[in-house]
XYZ file of C-alpha atoms in Angstrom:
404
model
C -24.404 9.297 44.320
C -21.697 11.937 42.684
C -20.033 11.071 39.798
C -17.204 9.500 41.277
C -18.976 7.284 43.114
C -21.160 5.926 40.060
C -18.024 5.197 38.898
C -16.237 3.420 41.442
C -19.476 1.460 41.777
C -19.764 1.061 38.258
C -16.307 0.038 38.248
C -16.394 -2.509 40.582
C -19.742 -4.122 39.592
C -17.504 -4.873 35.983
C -14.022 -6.270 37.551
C -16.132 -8.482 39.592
C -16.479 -10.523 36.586
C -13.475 -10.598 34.757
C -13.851 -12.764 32.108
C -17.702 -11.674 31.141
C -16.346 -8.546 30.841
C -13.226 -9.145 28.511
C -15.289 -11.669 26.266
C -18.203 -8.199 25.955
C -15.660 -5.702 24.737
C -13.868 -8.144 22.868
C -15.656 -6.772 19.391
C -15.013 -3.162 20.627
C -11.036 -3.977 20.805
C -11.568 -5.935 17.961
C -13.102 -2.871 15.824
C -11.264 -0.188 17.081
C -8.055 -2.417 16.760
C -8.947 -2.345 13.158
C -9.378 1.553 12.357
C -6.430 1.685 14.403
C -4.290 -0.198 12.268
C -6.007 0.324 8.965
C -5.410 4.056 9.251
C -1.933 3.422 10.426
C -1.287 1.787 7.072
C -3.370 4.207 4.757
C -1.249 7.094 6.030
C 1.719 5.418 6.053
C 1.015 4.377 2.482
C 0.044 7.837 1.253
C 3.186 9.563 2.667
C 4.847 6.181 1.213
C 3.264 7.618 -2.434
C 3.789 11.102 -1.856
C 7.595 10.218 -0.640
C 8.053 8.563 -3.589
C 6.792 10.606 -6.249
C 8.879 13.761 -4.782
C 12.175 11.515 -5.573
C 11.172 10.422 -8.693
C 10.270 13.442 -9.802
C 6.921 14.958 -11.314
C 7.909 15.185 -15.046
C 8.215 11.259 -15.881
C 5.369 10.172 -18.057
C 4.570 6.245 -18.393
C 3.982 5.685 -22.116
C 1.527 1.986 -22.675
C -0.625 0.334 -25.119
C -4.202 1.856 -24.984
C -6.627 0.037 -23.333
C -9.365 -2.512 -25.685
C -12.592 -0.378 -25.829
C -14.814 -3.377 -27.582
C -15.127 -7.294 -26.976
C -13.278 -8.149 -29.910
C -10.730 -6.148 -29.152
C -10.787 -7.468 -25.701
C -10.744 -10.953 -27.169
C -7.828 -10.110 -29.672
C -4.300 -10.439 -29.754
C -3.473 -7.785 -31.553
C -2.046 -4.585 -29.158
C 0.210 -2.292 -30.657
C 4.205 -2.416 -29.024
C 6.970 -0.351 -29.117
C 9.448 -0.648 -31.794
C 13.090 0.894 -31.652
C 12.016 2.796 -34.637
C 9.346 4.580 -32.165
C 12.390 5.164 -29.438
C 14.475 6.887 -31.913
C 11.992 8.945 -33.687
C 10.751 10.545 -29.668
C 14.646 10.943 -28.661
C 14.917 13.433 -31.744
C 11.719 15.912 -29.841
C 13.031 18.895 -28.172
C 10.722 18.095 -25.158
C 11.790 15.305 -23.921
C 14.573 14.782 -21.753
C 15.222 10.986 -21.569
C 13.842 7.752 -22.234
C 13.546 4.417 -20.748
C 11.990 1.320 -23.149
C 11.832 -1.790 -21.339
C 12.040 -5.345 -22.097
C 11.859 -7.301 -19.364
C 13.079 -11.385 -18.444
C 14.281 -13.329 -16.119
C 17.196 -15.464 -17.036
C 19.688 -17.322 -14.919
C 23.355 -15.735 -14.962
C 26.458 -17.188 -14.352
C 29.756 -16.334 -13.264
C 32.454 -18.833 -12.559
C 30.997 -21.424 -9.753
C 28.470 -18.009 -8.936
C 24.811 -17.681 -10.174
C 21.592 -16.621 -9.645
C 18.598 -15.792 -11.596
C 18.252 -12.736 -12.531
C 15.855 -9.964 -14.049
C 17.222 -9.074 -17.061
C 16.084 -5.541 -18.748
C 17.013 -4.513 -22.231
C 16.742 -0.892 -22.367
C 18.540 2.652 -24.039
C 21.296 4.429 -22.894
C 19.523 7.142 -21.052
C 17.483 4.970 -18.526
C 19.591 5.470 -15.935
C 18.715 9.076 -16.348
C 14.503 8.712 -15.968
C 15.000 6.613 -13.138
C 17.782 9.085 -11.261
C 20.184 6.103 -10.763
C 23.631 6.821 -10.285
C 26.783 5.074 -11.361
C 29.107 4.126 -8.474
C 31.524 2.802 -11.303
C 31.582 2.718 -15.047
C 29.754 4.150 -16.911
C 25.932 3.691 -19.883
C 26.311 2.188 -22.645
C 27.570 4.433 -25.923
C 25.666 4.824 -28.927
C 28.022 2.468 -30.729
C 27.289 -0.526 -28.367
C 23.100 0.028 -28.889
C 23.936 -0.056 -32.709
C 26.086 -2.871 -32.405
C 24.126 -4.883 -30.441
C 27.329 -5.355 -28.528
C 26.963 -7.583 -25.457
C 27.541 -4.958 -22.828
C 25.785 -5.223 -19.245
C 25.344 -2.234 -16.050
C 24.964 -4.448 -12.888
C 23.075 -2.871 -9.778
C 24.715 -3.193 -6.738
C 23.279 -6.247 -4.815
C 24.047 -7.994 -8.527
C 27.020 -7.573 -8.117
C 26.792 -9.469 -4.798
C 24.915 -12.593 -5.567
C 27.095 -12.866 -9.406
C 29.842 -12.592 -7.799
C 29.809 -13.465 -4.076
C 32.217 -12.097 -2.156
C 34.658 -10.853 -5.152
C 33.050 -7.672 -5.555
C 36.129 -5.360 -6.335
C 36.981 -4.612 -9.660
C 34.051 -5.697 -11.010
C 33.819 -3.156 -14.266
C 35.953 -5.459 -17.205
C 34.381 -8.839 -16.109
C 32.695 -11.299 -18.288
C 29.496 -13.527 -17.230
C 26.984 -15.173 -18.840
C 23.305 -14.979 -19.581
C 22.115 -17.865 -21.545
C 25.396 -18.974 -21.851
C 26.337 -15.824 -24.420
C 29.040 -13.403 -22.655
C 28.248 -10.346 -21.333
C 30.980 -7.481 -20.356
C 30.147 -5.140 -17.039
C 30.893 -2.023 -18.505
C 28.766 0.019 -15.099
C 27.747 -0.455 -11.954
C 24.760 1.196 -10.015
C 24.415 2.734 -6.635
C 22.162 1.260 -4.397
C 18.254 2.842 -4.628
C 15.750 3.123 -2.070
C 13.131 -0.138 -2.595
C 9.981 1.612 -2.833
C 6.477 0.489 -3.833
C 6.917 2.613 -7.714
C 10.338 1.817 -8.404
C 9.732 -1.849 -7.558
C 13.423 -2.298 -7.350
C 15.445 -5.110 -5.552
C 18.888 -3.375 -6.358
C 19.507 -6.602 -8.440
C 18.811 -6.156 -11.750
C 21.196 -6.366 -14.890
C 20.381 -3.622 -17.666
C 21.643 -4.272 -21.157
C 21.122 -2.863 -24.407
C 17.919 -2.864 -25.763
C 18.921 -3.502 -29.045
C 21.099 -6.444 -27.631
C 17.878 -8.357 -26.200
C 16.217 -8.039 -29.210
C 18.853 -9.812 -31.261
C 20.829 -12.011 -29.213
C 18.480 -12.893 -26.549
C 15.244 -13.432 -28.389
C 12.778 -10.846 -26.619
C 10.666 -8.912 -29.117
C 8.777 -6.592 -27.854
C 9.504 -3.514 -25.794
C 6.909 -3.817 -22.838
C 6.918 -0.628 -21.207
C 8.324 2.580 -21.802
C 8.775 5.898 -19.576
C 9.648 9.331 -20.933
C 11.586 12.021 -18.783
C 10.166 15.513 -19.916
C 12.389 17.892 -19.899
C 10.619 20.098 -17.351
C 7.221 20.011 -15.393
C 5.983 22.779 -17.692
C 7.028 21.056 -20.670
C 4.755 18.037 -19.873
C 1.959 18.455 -21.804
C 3.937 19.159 -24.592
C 6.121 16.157 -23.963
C 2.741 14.135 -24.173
C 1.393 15.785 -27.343
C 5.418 15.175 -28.624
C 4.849 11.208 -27.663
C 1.748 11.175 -29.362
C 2.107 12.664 -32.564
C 5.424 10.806 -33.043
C 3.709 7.100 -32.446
C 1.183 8.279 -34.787
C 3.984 9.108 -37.885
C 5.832 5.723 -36.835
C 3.120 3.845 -36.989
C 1.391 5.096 -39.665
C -2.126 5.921 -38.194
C -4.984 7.940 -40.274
C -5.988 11.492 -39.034
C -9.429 9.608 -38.576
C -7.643 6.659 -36.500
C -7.606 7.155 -32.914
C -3.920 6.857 -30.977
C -2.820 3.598 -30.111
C -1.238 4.424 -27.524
C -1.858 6.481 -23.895
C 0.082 8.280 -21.361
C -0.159 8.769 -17.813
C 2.786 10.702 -15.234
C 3.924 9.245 -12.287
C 1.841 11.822 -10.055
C -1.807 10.907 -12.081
C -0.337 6.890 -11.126
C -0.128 7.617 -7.995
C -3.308 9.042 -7.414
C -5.057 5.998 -8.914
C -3.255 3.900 -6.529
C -4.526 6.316 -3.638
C -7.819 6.021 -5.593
C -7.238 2.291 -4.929
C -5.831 2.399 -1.350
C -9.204 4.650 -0.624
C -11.260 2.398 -1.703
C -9.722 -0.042 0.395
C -9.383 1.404 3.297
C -13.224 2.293 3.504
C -14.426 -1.624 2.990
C -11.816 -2.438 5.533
C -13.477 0.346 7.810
C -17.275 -0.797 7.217
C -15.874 -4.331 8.668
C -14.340 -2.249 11.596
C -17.657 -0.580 12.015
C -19.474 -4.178 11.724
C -17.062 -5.090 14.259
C -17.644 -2.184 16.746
C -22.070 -2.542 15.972
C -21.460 -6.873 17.446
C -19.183 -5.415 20.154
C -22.323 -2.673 20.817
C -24.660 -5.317 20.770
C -22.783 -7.425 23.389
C -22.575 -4.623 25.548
C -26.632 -4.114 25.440
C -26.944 -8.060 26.123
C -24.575 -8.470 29.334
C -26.537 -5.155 30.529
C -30.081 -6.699 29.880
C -28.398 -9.523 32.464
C -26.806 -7.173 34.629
C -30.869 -5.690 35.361
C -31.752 -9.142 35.752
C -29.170 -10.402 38.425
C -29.204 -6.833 40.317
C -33.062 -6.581 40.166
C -33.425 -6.938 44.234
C -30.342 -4.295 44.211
C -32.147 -1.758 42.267
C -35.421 -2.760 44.541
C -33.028 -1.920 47.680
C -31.815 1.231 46.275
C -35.013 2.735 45.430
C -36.443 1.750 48.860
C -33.758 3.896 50.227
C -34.256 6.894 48.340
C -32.592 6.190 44.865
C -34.223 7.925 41.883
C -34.817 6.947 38.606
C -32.534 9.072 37.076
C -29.847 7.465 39.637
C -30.419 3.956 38.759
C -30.082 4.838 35.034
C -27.279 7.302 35.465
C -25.276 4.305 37.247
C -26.372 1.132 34.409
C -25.667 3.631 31.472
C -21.868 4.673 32.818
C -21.450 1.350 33.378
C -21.991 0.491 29.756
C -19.670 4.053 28.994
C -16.929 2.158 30.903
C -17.565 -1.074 28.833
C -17.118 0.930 25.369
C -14.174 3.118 27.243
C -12.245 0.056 28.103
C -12.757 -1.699 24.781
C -11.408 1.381 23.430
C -8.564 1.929 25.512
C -7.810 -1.643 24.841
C -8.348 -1.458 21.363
C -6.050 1.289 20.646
C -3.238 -0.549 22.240
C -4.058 -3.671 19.744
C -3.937 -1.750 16.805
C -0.582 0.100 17.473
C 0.641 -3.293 18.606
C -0.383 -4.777 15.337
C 0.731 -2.301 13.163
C 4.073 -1.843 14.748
C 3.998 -6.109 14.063
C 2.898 -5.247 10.412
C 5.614 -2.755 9.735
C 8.390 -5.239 11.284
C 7.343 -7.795 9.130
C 6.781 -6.605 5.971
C 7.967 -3.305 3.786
C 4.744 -1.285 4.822
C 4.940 2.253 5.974
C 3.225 2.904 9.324
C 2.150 6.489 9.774
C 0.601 6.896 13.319
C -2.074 10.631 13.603
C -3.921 11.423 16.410
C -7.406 12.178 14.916
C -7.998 7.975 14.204
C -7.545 7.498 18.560
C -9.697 10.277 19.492
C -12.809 9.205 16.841
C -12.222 5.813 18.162
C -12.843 6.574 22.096
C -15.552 8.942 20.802
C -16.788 5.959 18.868
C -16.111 3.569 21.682
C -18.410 5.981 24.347
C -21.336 6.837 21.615
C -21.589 2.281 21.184
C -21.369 2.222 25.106
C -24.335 5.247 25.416
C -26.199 4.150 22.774
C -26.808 0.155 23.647
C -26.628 1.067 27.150
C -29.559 3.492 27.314
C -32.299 0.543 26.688
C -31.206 -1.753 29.989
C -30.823 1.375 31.767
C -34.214 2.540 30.869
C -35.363 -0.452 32.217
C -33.570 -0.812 35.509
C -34.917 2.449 36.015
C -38.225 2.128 35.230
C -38.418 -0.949 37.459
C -41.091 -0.716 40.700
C -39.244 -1.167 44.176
C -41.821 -3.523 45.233
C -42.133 -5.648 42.581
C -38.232 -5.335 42.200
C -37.465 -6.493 46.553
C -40.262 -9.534 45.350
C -37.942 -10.560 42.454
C -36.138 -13.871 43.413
């Protein structure tokens, strides 16, 4: 037989069984399904990162607590924070651009019959500025107002929506309330693009730091994130941060720094470190997947010999070679891993286009993921197909036509 015919025979021995031949490939759609999709998402996430970090720019620097090195330390309590002493001390360093202190809570706000609960965040004047926010009205708070402690509030825009329903004009001169205490909007933010770093639901309520401290209770600044002036003026900007928690909190030269820092670019390559990681353990359970698909391939072969044993007795009688009867059981298991794959591929696009309608992932679709997996697909097919073919070929006609 030419090749076309050991296909169209081939073919035809596997649609005359249906079902046996769906539930065989059914790991193979399963597996490749997987890589499918789980590379749609890694990609999608890294250009997600990479997206992100471009409009955030590469010159902010995340400023936190170092990490406990011992047990006890581990065990303690007792991690430096941020005071506003630290904040005003960096702002005077000729490196540094802009900073954003943080403390964070969620409190519910009120406005006449309106309300909703909100995420507060007490921060300096500037933040607006590290984060590349825009003002659609209004305006940051003044120097003045932070050493006041003046109850003064910057509303992002879907805020202003669910404190104030459907009266969203005019909004800049309005009172509300947080913890019953009233608040004046003196700003209001343009929308921002929700992205995994920013973290943002365009609802927050920024007020001054200073403010949360005093009339709100909150004590400690939780995070802060420094905008360097320029990229090249980053590691100075760092060494600046340093050396000027060190004098404000009094360390020895022989202490070591309390604090760390880390820029948004070195952030997000831990969380591509991360997504890596991931994506590899999800891929060894694809490949799991694809070896049980493999192995169901080999084991409706090993039946295939057994039912067609008088076939293969017939053929040989009339001529058939070895090499015939094995080229036709081995493309038949080709076809089995082809199909799976074809199949397969469909699945995963399917279920990553379901994944990306459903949630906030990015799905970034390449072409290199497809053509490993019908590679893949074809090496499982050739590779637990070549032991029932071996056999069906090595099989006597004699004691094959005697076979009942």
């Amino acid at each position: 037989m030419n090749v076309m015919e050991t296909i169209r025979v081939s073919m035809n021995s596997l649609t005359t069984n249906k079902m046996r031949s769906f539930l065989t490939i059914l790991g193979i759609i399963i597996g490749v399904a997987a890589v499918i999709a789980i590379m749609a998402i890694g990609n999608g996430s890294k250009a997600s990162i990479k997206e992100e970090i471009n409009s955030l720019g590469n010159n902010v620097i995340m400023v936190a607590p170092a990490m406990p090195m011992t047990e006890e330390e581990v065990n303690g309590d007792n991690l430096p924070s941020f005071t506003w002493a630290d904040i005003k001390a960096m702002e005077q360093k000729s490196s540094i651009a802009a900073l954003m202190p943080s403390i964070s809570s969620n409190s519910k706000v009120v406005w006449g019959r309106y309300n909703y609960n909100a995420t507060i965040i007490g921060t300096s004047a500037s933040f607006y500025k590290v984060k590349k926010l825009s003002f659609a009205e209004g305006r940051t708070f003044t120097n003045d107002e932070l050493d006041k402690r003046m109850n003064v509030a910057i509303l992002e825009s879907q805020a202003v929506v669910r404190l104030f329903g459907g009266d969203t004009k005019n909004v800049v001169g309005r009172t509300f309330q947080i913890k019953q205490i009233p608040f004046k909007v003196i700003g209001v933010l343009n929308s921002q693009p929700v992205t995994n770093l920013s973290r943002s639901t365009n609802d927050q309520i920024y007020i001054p730091a200073t403010t949360m401290m005093n009339r709100l209770g909150e004590r400690n600044i939780t995070s802060l994130d420094v905008s360097a002036k320029s990229p090249a003026l980053m590691d100075q900007a760092r060494s600046d941060i340093l050396g000027s928690l060190r004098v404000t909190h009094q360390l020895k030269p022989s202490e070591p720094d309390q604090f760390q820092t880390m820029s948004l670019s070195e952030a997000a390559g831990a969380a591509l470190g991360v997504d890596n990681i991931m994506s590899k353990l999800l891929g060894g359970v694809a490949a799991i997947s694809l070896v049980v698909g493999g192995i169901g391939i080999m084991n409706i072969m090993m039946v295939s010999v057994i039912e067609r044993t008088r076939e293969i007795g017939i053929r040989k009688a009339i001529g058939a070679k070895p090499r015939d009867i094995m080229i036709q059981f081995l493309s038949e298991a080709v076809i089995f891993g082809l199909m799976g794959g074809i199949l397969g591929v469909a699945a995963g696009i399917g279920a990553s286009k379901i994944i990306e309608a459903t949630t906030r992932m990015t799905i970034e679709f390449t072409v290199s993921p497809i053509i490993y997996s019908f590679l893949s697909s074809a090496g499982i097919g050739i590779l637990f197909g070549v032991y029932p073919a071996y056999k069906a070929a090595r099989l006597k006609p004699i004691d094959a036509l005697r076979y009942e």
